[in-house]
Coordinates of C-alpha atoms in Angstrom, one line a residue:
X825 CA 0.0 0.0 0.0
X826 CA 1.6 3.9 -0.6
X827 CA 2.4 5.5 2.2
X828 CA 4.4 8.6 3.4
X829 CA 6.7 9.3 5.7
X830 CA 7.2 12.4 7.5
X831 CA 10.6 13.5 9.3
X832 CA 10.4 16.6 10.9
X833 CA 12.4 17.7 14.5
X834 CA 14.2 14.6 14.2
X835 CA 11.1 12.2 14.4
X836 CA 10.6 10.2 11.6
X837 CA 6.7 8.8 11.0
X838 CA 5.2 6.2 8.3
X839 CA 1.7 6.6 7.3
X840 CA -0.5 4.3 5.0
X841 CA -2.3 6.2 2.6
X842 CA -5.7 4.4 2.8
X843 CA -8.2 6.7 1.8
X844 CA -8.8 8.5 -1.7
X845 CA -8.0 12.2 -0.4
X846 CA -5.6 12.9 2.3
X847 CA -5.2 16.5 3.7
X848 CA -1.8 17.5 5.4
X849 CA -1.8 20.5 7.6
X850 CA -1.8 22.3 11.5
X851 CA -5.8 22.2 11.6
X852 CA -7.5 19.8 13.5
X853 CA -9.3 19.2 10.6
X854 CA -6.8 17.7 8.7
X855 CA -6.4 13.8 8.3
X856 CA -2.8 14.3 9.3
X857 CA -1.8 17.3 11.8
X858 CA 1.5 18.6 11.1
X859 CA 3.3 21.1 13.8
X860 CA 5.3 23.3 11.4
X861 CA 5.0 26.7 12.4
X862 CA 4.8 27.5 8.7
X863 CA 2.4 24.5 7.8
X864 CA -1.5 26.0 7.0
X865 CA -4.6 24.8 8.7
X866 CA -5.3 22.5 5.4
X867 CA -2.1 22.9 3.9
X868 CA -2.5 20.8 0.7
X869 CA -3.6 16.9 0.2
X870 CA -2.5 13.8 -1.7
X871 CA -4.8 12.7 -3.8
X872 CA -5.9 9.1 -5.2
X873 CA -6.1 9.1 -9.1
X874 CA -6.6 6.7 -12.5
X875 CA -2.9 6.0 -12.4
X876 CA -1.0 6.7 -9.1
X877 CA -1.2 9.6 -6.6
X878 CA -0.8 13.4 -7.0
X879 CA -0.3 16.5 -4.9
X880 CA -2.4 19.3 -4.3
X881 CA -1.9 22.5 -2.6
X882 CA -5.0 24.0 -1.1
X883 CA -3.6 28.0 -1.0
X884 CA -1.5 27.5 1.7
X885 CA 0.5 30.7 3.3
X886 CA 4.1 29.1 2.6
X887 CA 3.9 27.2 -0.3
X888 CA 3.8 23.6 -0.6
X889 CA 7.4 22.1 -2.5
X890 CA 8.1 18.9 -4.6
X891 CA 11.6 17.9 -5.0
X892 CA 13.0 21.8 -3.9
X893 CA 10.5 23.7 -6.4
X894 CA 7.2 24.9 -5.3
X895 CA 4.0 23.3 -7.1
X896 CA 0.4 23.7 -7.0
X897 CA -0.6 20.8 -8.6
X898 CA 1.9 17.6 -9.6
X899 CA 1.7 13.8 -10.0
X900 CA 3.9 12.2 -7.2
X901 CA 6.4 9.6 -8.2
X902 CA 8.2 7.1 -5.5
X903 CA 10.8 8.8 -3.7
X904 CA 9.4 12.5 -4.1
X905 CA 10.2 14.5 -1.3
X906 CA 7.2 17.0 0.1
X907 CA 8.6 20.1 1.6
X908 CA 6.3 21.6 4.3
X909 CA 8.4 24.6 5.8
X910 CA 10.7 22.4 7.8
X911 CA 8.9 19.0 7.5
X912 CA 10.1 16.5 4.7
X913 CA 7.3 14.1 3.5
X914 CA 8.8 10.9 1.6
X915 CA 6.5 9.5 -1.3
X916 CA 6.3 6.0 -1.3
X917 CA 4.2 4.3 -4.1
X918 CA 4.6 0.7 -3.5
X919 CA 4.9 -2.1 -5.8
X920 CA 3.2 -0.1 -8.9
X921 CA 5.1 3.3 -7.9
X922 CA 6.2 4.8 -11.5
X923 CA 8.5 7.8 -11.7
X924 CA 6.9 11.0 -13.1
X925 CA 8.8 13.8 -15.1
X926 CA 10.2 16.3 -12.3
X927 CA 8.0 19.8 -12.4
X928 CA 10.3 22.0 -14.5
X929 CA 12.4 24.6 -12.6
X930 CA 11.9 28.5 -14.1
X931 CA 12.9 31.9 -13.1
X932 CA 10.0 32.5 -11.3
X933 CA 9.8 29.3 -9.4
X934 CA 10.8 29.6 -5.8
X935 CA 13.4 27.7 -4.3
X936 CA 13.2 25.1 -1.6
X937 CA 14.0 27.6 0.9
X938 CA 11.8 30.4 -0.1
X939 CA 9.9 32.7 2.5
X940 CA 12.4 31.1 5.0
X941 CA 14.6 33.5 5.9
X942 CA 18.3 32.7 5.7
X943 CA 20.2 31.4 8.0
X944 CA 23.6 31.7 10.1
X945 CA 26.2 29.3 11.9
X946 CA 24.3 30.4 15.2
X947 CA 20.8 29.7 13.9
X948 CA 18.4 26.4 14.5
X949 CA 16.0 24.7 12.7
X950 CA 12.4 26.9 12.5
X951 CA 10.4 23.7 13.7
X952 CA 10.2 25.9 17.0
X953 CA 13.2 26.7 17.2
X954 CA 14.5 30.7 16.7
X955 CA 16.3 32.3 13.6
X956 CA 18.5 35.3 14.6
X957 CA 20.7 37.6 11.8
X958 CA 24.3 37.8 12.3
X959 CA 26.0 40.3 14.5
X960 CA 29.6 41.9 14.0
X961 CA 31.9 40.4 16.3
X962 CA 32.5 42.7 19.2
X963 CA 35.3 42.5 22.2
X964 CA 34.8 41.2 25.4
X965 CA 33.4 43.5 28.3
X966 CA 35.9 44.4 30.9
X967 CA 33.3 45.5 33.1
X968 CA 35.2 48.9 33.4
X969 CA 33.7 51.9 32.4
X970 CA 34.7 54.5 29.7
X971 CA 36.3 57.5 31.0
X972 CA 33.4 59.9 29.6
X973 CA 30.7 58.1 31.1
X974 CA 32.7 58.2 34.1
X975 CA 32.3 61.7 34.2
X976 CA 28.9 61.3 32.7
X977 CA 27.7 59.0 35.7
X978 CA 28.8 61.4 38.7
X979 CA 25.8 63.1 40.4
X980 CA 25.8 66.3 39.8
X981 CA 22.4 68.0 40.4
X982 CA 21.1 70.2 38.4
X983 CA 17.3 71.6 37.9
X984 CA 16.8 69.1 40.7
X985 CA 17.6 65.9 38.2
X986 CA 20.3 64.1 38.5
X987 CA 22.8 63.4 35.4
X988 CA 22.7 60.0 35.7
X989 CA 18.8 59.8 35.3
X990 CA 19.1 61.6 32.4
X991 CA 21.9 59.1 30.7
X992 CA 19.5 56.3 32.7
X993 CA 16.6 57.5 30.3
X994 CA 18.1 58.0 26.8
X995 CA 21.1 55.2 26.7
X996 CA 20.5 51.9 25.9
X997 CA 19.5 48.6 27.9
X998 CA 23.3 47.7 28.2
X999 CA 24.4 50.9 29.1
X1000 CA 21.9 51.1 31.4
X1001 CA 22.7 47.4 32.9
X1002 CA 26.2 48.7 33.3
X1003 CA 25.2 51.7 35.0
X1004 CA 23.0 49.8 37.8
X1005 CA 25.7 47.0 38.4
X1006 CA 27.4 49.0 40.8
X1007 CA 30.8 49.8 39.0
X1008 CA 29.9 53.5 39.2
X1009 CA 31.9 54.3 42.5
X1010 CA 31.0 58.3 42.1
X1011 CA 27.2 57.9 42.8
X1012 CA 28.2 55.8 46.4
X1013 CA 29.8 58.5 47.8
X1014 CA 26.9 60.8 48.6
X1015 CA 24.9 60.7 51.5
X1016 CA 21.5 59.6 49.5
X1017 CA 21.7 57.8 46.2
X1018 CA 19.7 58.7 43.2
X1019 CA 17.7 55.3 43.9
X1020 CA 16.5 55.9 46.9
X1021 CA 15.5 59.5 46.3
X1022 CA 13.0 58.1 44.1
X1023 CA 12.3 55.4 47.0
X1024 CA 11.3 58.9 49.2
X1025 CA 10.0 61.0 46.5
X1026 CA 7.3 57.8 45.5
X1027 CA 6.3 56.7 48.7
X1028 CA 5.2 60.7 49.3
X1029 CA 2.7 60.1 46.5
X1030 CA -0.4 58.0 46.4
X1031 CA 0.2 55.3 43.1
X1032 CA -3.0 55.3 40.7
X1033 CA -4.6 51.8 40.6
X1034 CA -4.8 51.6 37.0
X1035 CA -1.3 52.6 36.3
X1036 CA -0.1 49.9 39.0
X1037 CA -2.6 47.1 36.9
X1038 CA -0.8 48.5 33.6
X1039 CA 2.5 48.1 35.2
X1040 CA 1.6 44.9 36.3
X1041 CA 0.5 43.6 33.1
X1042 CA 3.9 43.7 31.5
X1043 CA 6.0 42.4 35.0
X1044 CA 6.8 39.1 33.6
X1045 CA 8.2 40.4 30.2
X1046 CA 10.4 43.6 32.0
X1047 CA 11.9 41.0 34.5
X1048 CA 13.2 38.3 32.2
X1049 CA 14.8 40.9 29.8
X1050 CA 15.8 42.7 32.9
X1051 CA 17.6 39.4 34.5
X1052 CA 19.1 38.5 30.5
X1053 CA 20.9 41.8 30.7
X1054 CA 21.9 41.1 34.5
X1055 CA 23.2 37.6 33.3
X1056 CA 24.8 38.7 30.0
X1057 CA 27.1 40.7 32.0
X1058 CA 27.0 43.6 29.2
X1059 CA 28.0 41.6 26.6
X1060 CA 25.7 41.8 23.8
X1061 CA 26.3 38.7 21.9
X1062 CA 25.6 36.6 25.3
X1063 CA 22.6 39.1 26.1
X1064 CA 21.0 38.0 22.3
X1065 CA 21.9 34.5 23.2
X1066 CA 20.0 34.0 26.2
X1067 CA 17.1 36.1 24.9
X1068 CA 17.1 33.9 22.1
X1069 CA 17.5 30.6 24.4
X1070 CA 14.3 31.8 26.4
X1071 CA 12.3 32.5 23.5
X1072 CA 13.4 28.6 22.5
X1073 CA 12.1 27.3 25.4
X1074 CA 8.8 29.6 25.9
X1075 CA 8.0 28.1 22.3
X1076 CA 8.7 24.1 23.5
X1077 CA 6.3 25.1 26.2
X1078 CA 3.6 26.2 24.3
X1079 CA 4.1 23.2 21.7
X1080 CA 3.3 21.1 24.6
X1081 CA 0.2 23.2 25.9
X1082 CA -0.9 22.7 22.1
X1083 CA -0.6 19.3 21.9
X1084 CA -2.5 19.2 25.4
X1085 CA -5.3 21.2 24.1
X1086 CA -4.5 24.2 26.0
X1087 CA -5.4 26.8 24.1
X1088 CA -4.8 29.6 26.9
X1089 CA -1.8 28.5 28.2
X1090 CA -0.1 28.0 24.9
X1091 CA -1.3 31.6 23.7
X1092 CA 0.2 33.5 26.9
X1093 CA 3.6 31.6 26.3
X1094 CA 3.5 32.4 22.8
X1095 CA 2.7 36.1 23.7
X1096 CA 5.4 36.2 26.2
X1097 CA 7.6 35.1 23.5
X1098 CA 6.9 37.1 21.4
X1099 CA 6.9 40.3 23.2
X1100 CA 11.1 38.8 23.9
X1101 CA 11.5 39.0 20.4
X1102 CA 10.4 42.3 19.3
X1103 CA 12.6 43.8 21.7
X1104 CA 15.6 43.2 19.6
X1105 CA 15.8 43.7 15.8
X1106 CA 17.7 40.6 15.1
X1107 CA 14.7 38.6 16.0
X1108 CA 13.0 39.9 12.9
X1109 CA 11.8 37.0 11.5
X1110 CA 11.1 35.1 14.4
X1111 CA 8.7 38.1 15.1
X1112 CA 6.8 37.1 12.1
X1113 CA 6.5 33.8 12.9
X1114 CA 5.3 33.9 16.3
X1115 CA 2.9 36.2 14.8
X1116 CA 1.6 33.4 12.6
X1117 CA 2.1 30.7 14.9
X1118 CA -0.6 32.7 17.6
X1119 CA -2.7 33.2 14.4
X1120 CA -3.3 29.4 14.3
X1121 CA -3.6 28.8 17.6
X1122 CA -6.7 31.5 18.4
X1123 CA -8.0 29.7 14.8
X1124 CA -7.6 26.3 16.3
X1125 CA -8.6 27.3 19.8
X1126 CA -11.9 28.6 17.9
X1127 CA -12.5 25.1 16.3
X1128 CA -11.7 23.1 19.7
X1129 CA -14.8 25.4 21.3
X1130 CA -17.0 24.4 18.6
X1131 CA -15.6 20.8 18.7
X1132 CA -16.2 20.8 22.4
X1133 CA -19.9 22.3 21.8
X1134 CA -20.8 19.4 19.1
X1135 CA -19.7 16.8 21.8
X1136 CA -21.9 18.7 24.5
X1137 CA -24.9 18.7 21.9
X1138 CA -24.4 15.0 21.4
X1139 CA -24.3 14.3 24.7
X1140 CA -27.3 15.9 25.6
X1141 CA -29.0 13.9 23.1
X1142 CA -27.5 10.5 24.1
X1143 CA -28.8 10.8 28.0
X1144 CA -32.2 11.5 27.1
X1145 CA -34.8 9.0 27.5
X1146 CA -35.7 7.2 23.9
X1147 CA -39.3 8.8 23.6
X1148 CA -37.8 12.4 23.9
X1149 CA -34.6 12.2 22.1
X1150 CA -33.1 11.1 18.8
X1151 CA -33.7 8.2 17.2
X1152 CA -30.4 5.5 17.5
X1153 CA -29.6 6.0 13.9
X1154 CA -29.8 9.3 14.3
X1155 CA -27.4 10.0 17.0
X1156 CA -25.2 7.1 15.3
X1157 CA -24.9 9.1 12.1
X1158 CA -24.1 12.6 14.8
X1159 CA -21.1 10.7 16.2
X1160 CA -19.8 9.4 13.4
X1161 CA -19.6 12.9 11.8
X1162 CA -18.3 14.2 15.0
X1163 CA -15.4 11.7 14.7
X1164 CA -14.7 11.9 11.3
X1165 CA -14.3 15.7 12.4
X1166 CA -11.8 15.6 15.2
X1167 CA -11.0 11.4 15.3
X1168 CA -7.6 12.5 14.5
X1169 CA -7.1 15.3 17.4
X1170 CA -6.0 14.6 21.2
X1171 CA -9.4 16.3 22.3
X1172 CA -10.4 14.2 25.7
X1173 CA -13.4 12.6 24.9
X1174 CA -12.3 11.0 21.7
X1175 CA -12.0 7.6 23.5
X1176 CA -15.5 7.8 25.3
X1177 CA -17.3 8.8 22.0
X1178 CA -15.8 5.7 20.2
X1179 CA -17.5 3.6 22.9
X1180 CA -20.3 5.2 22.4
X1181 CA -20.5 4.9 18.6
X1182 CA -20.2 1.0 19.2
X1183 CA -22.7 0.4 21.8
X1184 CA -25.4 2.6 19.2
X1185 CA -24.1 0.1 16.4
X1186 CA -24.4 -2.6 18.7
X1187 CA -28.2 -1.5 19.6
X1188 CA -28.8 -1.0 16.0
X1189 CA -28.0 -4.6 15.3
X1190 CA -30.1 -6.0 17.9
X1191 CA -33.1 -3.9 17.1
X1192 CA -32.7 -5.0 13.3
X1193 CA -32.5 -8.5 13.8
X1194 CA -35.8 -8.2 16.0
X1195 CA -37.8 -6.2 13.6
X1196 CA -36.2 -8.8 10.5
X1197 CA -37.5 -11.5 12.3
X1198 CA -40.9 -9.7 13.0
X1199 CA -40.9 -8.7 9.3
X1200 CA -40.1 -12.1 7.3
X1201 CA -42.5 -14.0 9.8
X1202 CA -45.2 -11.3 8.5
X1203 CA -44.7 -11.6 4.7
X1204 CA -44.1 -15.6 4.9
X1205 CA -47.6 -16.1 6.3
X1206 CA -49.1 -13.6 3.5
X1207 CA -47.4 -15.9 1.2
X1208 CA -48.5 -18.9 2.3
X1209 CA -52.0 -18.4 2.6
X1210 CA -52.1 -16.3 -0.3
X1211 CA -50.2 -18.9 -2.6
X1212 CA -51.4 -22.2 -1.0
X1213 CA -47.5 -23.1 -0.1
X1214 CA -48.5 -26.0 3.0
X1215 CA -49.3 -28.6 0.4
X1216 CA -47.4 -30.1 -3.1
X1217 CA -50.7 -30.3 -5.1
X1218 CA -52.0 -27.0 -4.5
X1219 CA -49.1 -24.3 -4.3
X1220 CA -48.4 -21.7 -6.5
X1221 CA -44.5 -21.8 -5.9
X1222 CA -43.7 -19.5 -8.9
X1223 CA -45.5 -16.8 -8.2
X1224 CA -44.9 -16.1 -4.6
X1225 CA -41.3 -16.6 -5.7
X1226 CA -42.1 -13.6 -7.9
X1227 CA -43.3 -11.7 -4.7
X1228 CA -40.3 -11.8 -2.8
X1229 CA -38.0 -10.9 -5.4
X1230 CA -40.0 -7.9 -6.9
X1231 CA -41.6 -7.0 -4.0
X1232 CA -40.2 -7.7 -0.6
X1233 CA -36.3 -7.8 -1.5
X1234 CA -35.9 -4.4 -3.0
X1235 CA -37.8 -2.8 0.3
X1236 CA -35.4 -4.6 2.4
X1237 CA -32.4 -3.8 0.6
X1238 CA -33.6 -0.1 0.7
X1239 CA -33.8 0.2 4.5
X1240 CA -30.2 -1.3 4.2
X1241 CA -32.0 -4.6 6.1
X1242 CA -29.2 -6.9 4.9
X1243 CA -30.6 -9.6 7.7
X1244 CA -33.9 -9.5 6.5
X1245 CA -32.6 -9.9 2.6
X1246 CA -30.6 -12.7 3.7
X1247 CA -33.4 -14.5 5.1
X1248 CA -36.0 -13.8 1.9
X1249 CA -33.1 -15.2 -0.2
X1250 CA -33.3 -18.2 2.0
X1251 CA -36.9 -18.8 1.4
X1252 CA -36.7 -18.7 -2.2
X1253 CA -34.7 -21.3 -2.4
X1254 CA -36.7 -23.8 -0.6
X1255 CA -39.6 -22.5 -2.6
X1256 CA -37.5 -23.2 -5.6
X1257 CA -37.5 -27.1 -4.4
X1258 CA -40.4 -27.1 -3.9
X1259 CA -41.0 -26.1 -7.5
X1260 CA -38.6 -28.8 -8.6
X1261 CA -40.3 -31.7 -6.6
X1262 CA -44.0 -30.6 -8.2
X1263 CA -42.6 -31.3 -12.1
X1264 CA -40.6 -34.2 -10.2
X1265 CA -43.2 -36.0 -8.8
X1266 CA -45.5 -35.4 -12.2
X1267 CA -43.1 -36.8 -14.2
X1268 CA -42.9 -40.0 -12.2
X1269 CA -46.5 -41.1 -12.8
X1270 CA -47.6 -39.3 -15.9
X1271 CA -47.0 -42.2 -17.9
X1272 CA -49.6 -44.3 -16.2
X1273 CA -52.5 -41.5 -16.9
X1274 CA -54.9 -41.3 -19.9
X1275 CA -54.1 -38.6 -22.3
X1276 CA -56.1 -35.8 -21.2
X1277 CA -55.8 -36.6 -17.8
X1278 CA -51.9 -36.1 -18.3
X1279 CA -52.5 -33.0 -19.9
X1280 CA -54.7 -31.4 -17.4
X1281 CA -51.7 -32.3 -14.8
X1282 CA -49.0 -31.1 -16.9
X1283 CA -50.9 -27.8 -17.4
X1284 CA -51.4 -27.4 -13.4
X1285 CA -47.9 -28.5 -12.8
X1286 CA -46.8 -25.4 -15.5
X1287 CA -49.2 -22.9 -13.5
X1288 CA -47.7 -24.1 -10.2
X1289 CA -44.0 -23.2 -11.4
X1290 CA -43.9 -21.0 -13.9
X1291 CA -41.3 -18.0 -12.9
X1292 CA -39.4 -20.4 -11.1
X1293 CA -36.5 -22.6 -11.9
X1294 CA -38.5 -25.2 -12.7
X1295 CA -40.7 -23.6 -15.4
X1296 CA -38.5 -25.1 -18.3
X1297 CA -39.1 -29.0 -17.4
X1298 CA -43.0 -28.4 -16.9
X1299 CA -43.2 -26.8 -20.5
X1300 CA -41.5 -29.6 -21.8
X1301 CA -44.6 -31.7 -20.3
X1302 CA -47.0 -30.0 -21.8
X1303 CA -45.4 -29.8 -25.3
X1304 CA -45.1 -33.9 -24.7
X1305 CA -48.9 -34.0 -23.4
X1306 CA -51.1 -31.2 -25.3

């Protein structure tokens, strides 16, 4: 059978295709879920056709790529390799796989690599991971401080501000870091530090709530860039390292509050993350994807809410006693599209609806052999008293073998009653012996009758069968006894 296998962070995973259409992508929608961060809800499908297997691309965002060129539409040969941002789908035809012609490369095809922004010795996979540009090599931090912002850093007052809360508030992060490290000796000397003017200056005035709750808001983002510049010592390849390290793991954590279905969790890390990232330039393009990655995951928290509300409806509908709710094939055919739906997600209550699905299958089954049985029982003593079928002499085995196969089959095989069809089959065949042992038993003694008594029998005998397997052998009677 084809299949495909899909390799992406280092995982390697082989999957039949069995069905006609299968779509790739992050939705839960999609027949398989893929977590590249540049991989679309439905991001394309492959495709069953006349001779093989082709692939599809269903818009997606980033572009779906066969064999390093990008494609919208192409038959798939054993051994093509699907490129899904970082995620590489093997093609596997099986046994009847043929190779087809490469899509031709042009000017205007993109590369393997296009939207993906470029990357550097110090750069990781984007399955997760964070893309940062180069920076120019810079020396190592003494930890001394330059001679003019020595003289910068002293506290001389002036206006009632200090000159170091003025460098404080226009120089950047590092410089700021280095200032508050205590390696400025000049500020120690005075009585009362700059600091702890402020201390006395803000505990003199009452704080506004709502600039306390805004303050608040953005604690957790402030301290980790705040300890990042405290750990990177002033150095700012080590300070971009970290930031970036963070970011790394702030995205791992929200891959695993994804694959746990929690949507909240995973869209405050992601937001944390984010908010990391735009506070350096060389985080760019890791900006953008974030941005897309939270994009998915408010789209996909919106279709777990509606997945969870389906189950709740079908719930509902399952406790309720049988005279007010729906009917079992009714609720059977609302699971079964709920699962086709989200049978391929982690949402909790996957397991419990299967188990449900089988025990309204199982009640199905029972009720339809009861009803069969009631059914066939029903029609077979119509039959027989209408056709005479308890005695040899006198039944009309042809014709009521005409009623059940133009009358009582096709109704049965349009419920979808395949017990009850199996059972009218069975009845035809004995009524077809019984045909046979009519014209049997009349030929067997027709030789010892007088001519027109062996006609008149011949001529019952035909009336008795006719439509039936026997019809053939009682005509030849009656051509033999006219």
């Amino acid at each position: 059978m084809p299949s495909i296998s899909i390799s992406a962070e280092g995982q390697e995973e082989k999957v039949q295709l069995d069905a006609a259409i299968v779509t790739l992508g992050r939705g839960l929608e999609s027949d398989i879920r893929l977590k590249d961060i540049k991989s679309s809800r439905r991001h394309c499908q492959i495709v069953k056709i006349a001779d093989g297997y082709k692939l599809v691309d269903l818009g997606s965002g980033n572009g779906t790529f066969l064999n390093g060129v990008a494609v919208k539409e192409q038959k798939l040969a054993t051994g093509d390799k699907i490129q899904i941002g970082q995620t590489v789908i093997t093609f596997e035809g099986g046994a009847n796989g043929k190779s087809a012609p490469a899509p031709a490369r042009t000017g205007a095809a993109k590369t393997a690599t296009a939207g993906v922004p470029k990357t550097t010795g110090a750069q990781k996979t984007a399955t997760g991971r964070v893309t940062t540009q180069a920076q120019p090599q810079t020396k190592p931090s003494t930890g001394r401080v330059p001679t003019g912002q020595h003289a910068a850093a002293k506290t001389q007052k002036s206006g009632g501000t200090s000159r170091i809360q003025k460098a404080a508030a226009g120089s950047s992060p590092t410089a700021l870091s280095r200032a508050t490290t205590g390696k400025i000796t000049a500020s120690s000397r005075k009585t009362t530090s700059a600091s702890e003017k402020f201390k006395l200056e803000a505990g003199k005035k009452k704080s506004n709530p709502l600039v306390v709750i805004l303050i608040g808001a953005g604690a957790v983002v402030v301290l980790a860039v705040i300890g990042i510049l405290f750990m990177s010592g002033g150095n700012p390849e080590g300070e971009l390292q970290l930031i970036k390290e963070t970011i790394e793991k702030k995205l791992a954590s929200a891959r695993a509050a994804e694959d746990a279905n929690d949507t909240r969790l995973a869209l405050k890390l992601l937001k944390e993350a984010l908010a990391l990232a735009e506070s350096k330039e060389a985080f760019k393009g890791t900006v953008l994807d974030i941005k897309g990655r939270i994009a998915d995951v408010e789209s996909q928290g919106g279709d777990v809410d509606r997945a969870n509300k389906r189950w709740q409806e079908f719930k509902d509908e399952y406790e309720k006693p049988p005279e007010q709710g729906k009917k079992p094939r009714d609720l059977l055919d609302m699971a079964r599209k709920l699962k086709m739906d989200y049978g391929s997600s982690k949402l909790p209550w996957i397991a419990e609806l299967t188990q449900r699905i089988e025990a309204l299958e199982n009640l199905i089954r029972t009720t339809d052999q009861i009803e069969a049985k009631g059914e066939f029982q029903t029609f077979r003593n119509d039959m027989n008293e209408k056709h005479k079928l308890t005695k040899l002499e006198t039944g009309m085995f042809g014709p009521a073998i005409k009623e059940w196969t133009e009358t009582f089959i096709p109704k049965a095989k349009e419920a979808g009653k395949t017990d009850v069809v199996r059972q009218a089959e069975s009845e035809i065949g004995r009524l077809q012996g019984r045909a046979k042992e009519v014209v049997l038993r009349l030929k067997n003694r027709i030789d010892g009758m007088e001519k027109a008594e062996a006609a008149a029998a011949a001529k019952q005998a035909l009336e008795q069968v006719v439509g039936s397997e026997a019809e053939a052998d009682a005509r030849e009677l009656v051509s033999k006894y006219p």
